Coordinates of C-alpha atoms in Angstrom, one line a residue:
X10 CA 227.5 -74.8 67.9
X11 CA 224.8 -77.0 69.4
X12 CA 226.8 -78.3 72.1
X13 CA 226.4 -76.8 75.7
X14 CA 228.7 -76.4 78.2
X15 CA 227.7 -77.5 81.9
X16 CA 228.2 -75.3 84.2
X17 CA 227.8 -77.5 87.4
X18 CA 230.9 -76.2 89.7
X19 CA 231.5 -79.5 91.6
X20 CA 231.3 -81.7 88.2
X21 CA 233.6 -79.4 86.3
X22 CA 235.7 -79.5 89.3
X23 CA 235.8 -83.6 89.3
X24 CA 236.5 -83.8 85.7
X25 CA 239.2 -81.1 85.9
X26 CA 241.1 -82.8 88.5
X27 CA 240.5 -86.7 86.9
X28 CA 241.8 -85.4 83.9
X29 CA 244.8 -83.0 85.5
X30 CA 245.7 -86.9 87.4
X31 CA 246.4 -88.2 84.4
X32 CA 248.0 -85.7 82.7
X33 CA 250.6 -85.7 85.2
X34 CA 251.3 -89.4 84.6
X35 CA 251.1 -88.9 80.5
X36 CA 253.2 -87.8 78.0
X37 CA 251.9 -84.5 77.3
X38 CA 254.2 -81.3 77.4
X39 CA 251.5 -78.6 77.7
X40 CA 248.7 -78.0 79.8
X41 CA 245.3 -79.3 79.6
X42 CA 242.3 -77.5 79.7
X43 CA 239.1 -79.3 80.6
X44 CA 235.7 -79.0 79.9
X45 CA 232.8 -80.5 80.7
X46 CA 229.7 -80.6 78.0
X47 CA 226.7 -81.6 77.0
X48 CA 226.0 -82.9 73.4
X49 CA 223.8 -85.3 73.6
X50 CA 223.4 -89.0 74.6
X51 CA 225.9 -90.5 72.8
X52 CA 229.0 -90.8 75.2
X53 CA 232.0 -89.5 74.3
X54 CA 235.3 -87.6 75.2
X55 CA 237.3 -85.1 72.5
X56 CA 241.1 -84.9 72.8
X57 CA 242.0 -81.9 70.2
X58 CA 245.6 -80.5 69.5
X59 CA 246.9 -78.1 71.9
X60 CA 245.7 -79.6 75.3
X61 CA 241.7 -78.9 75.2
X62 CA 239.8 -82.3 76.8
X63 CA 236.2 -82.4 75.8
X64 CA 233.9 -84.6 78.5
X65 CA 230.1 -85.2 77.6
X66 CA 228.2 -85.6 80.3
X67 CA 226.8 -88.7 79.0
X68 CA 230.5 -90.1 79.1
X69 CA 230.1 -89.3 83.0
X70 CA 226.4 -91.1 83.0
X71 CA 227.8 -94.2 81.3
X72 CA 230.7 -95.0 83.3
X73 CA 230.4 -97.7 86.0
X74 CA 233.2 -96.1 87.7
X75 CA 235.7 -93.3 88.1
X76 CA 238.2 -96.4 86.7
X77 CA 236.4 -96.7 83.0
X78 CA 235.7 -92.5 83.1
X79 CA 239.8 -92.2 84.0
X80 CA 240.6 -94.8 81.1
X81 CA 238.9 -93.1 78.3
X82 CA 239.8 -89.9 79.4
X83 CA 243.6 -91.5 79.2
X84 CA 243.0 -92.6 75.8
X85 CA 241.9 -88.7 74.7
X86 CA 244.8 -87.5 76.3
X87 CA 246.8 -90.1 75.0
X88 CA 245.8 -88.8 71.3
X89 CA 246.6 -85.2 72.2
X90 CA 250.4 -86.3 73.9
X91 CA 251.0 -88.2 71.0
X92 CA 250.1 -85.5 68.8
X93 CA 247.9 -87.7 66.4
X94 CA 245.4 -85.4 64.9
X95 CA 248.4 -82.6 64.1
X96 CA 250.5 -85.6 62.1
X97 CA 247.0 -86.6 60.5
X98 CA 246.5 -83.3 59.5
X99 CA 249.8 -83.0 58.4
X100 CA 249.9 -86.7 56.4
X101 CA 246.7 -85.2 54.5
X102 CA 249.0 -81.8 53.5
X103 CA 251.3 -83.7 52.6
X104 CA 249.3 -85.4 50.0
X105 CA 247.6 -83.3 48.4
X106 CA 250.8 -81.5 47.5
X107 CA 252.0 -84.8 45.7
X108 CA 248.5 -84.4 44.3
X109 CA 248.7 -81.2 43.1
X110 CA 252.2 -81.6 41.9
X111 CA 251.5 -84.9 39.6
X112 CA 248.7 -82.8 38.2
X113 CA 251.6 -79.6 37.4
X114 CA 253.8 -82.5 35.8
X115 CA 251.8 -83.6 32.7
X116 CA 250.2 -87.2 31.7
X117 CA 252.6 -88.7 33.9
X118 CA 251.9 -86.9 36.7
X119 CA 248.2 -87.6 36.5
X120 CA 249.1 -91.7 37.0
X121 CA 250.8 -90.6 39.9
X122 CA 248.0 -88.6 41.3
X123 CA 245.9 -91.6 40.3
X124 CA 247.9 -93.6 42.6
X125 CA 248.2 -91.1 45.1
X126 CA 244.8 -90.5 45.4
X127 CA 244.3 -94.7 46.0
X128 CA 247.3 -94.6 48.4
X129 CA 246.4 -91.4 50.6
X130 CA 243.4 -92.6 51.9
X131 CA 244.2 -95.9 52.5
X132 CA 247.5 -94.4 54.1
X133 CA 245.6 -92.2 56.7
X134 CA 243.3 -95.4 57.3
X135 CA 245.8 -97.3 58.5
X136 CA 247.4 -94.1 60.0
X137 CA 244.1 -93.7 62.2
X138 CA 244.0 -97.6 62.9
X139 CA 248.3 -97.3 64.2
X140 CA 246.7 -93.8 66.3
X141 CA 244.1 -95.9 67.8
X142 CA 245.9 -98.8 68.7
X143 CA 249.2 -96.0 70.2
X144 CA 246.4 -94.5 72.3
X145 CA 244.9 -97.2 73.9
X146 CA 248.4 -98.3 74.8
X147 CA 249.4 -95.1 76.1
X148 CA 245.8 -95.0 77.7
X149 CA 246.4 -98.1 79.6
X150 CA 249.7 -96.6 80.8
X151 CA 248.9 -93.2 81.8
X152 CA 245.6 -94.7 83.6
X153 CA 247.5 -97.3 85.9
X154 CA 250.3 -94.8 86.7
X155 CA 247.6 -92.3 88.2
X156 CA 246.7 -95.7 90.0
X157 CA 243.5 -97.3 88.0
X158 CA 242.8 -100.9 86.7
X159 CA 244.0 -101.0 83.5
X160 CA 240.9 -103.2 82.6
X161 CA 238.8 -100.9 83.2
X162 CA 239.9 -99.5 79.3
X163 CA 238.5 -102.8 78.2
X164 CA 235.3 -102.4 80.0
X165 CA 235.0 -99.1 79.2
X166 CA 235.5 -99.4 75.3
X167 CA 233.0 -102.6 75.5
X168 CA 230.3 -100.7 77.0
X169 CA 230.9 -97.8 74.6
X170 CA 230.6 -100.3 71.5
X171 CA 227.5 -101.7 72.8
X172 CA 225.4 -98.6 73.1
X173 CA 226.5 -97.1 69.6
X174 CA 225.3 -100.7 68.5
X175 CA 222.1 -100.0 70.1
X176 CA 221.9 -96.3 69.2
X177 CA 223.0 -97.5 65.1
X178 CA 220.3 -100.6 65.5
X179 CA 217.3 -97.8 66.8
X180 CA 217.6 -95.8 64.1
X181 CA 217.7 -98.4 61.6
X182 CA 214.2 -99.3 63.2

């Protein structure tokens, strides 16, 4: 609710056809709708299910070049081709109807909730770990296909670490 959408023509317009770039060089079978916003200064890019890109402006700020913006737009898209967050969300369903079935089946059934409920998260952990690893693969990829340095994913992803180290060590302060 607190984010705001930027309504410069000529960025939205940059953005939009960065992102449509790599699209066309990715995976993804549906289109991609593409939106530039403004949510604070952490930078950051939002790949949800269904083709919307989410591109903070701060993102835009913090990129050296078009290269390092391209390559973590890649990885966003990358998430959404690869459908991550719908087999996520559908890994978590699944559990919690083993769950809720162990707990239908008696005193045995509550060991294997028990377990369950170890196994699931640790499950979606490594789930999310496998996602981020598939993306930045597939970032890399889609990225020098639309005709970027692949290192620039590298740079990009370093950069980004360093200032949510900074941003984590200020408010520790």
């Amino acid at each position: 609710r607190s984010t705001k959408a930027i309504h410069d023509n000529e960025v939205n317009a940059y953005v939009n056809r960065l992102a449509q770039k790599i699209v066309r060089y990715s995976d993804a079978e549906i289109p991609f709708t593409v939106k530039v916003i403004d949510s604070g200064d952490i930078p950051r890019a939002y790949g949800l299910p269904g083709g919307f890109l989410y591109v903070d402006s701060a993102l835009i700020l913090s990129a050296d070049d078009e290269a390092e913006l391209a390559a973590v737009m890649a990885h966003e898209i990358a998430h959404v081709a690869a459908r991550h967050a719908t087999r996520a969300m559908t890994r978590r369903d699944v559990c919690r109807i083993i769950d809720s079935i162990a707990y239908v089946a008696g005193p045995a059934g509550a060991g294997a909730a028990d377990i369950g409920g170890l196994a699931g998260p640790l499950s979606v952990k490594k789930f999310s770990r496998d996602a981020e690893y598939e993306a930045d693969l597939l970032a890399i990829e889609y990225a020098y296909a639309a005709g970027y340095d692949p290192q620039a994913l590298l740079d990009a992803l370093e950069k980004l670490h360093a200032i949510e180290d900074h941003k984590k060590s200020e408010m520790a302060k």
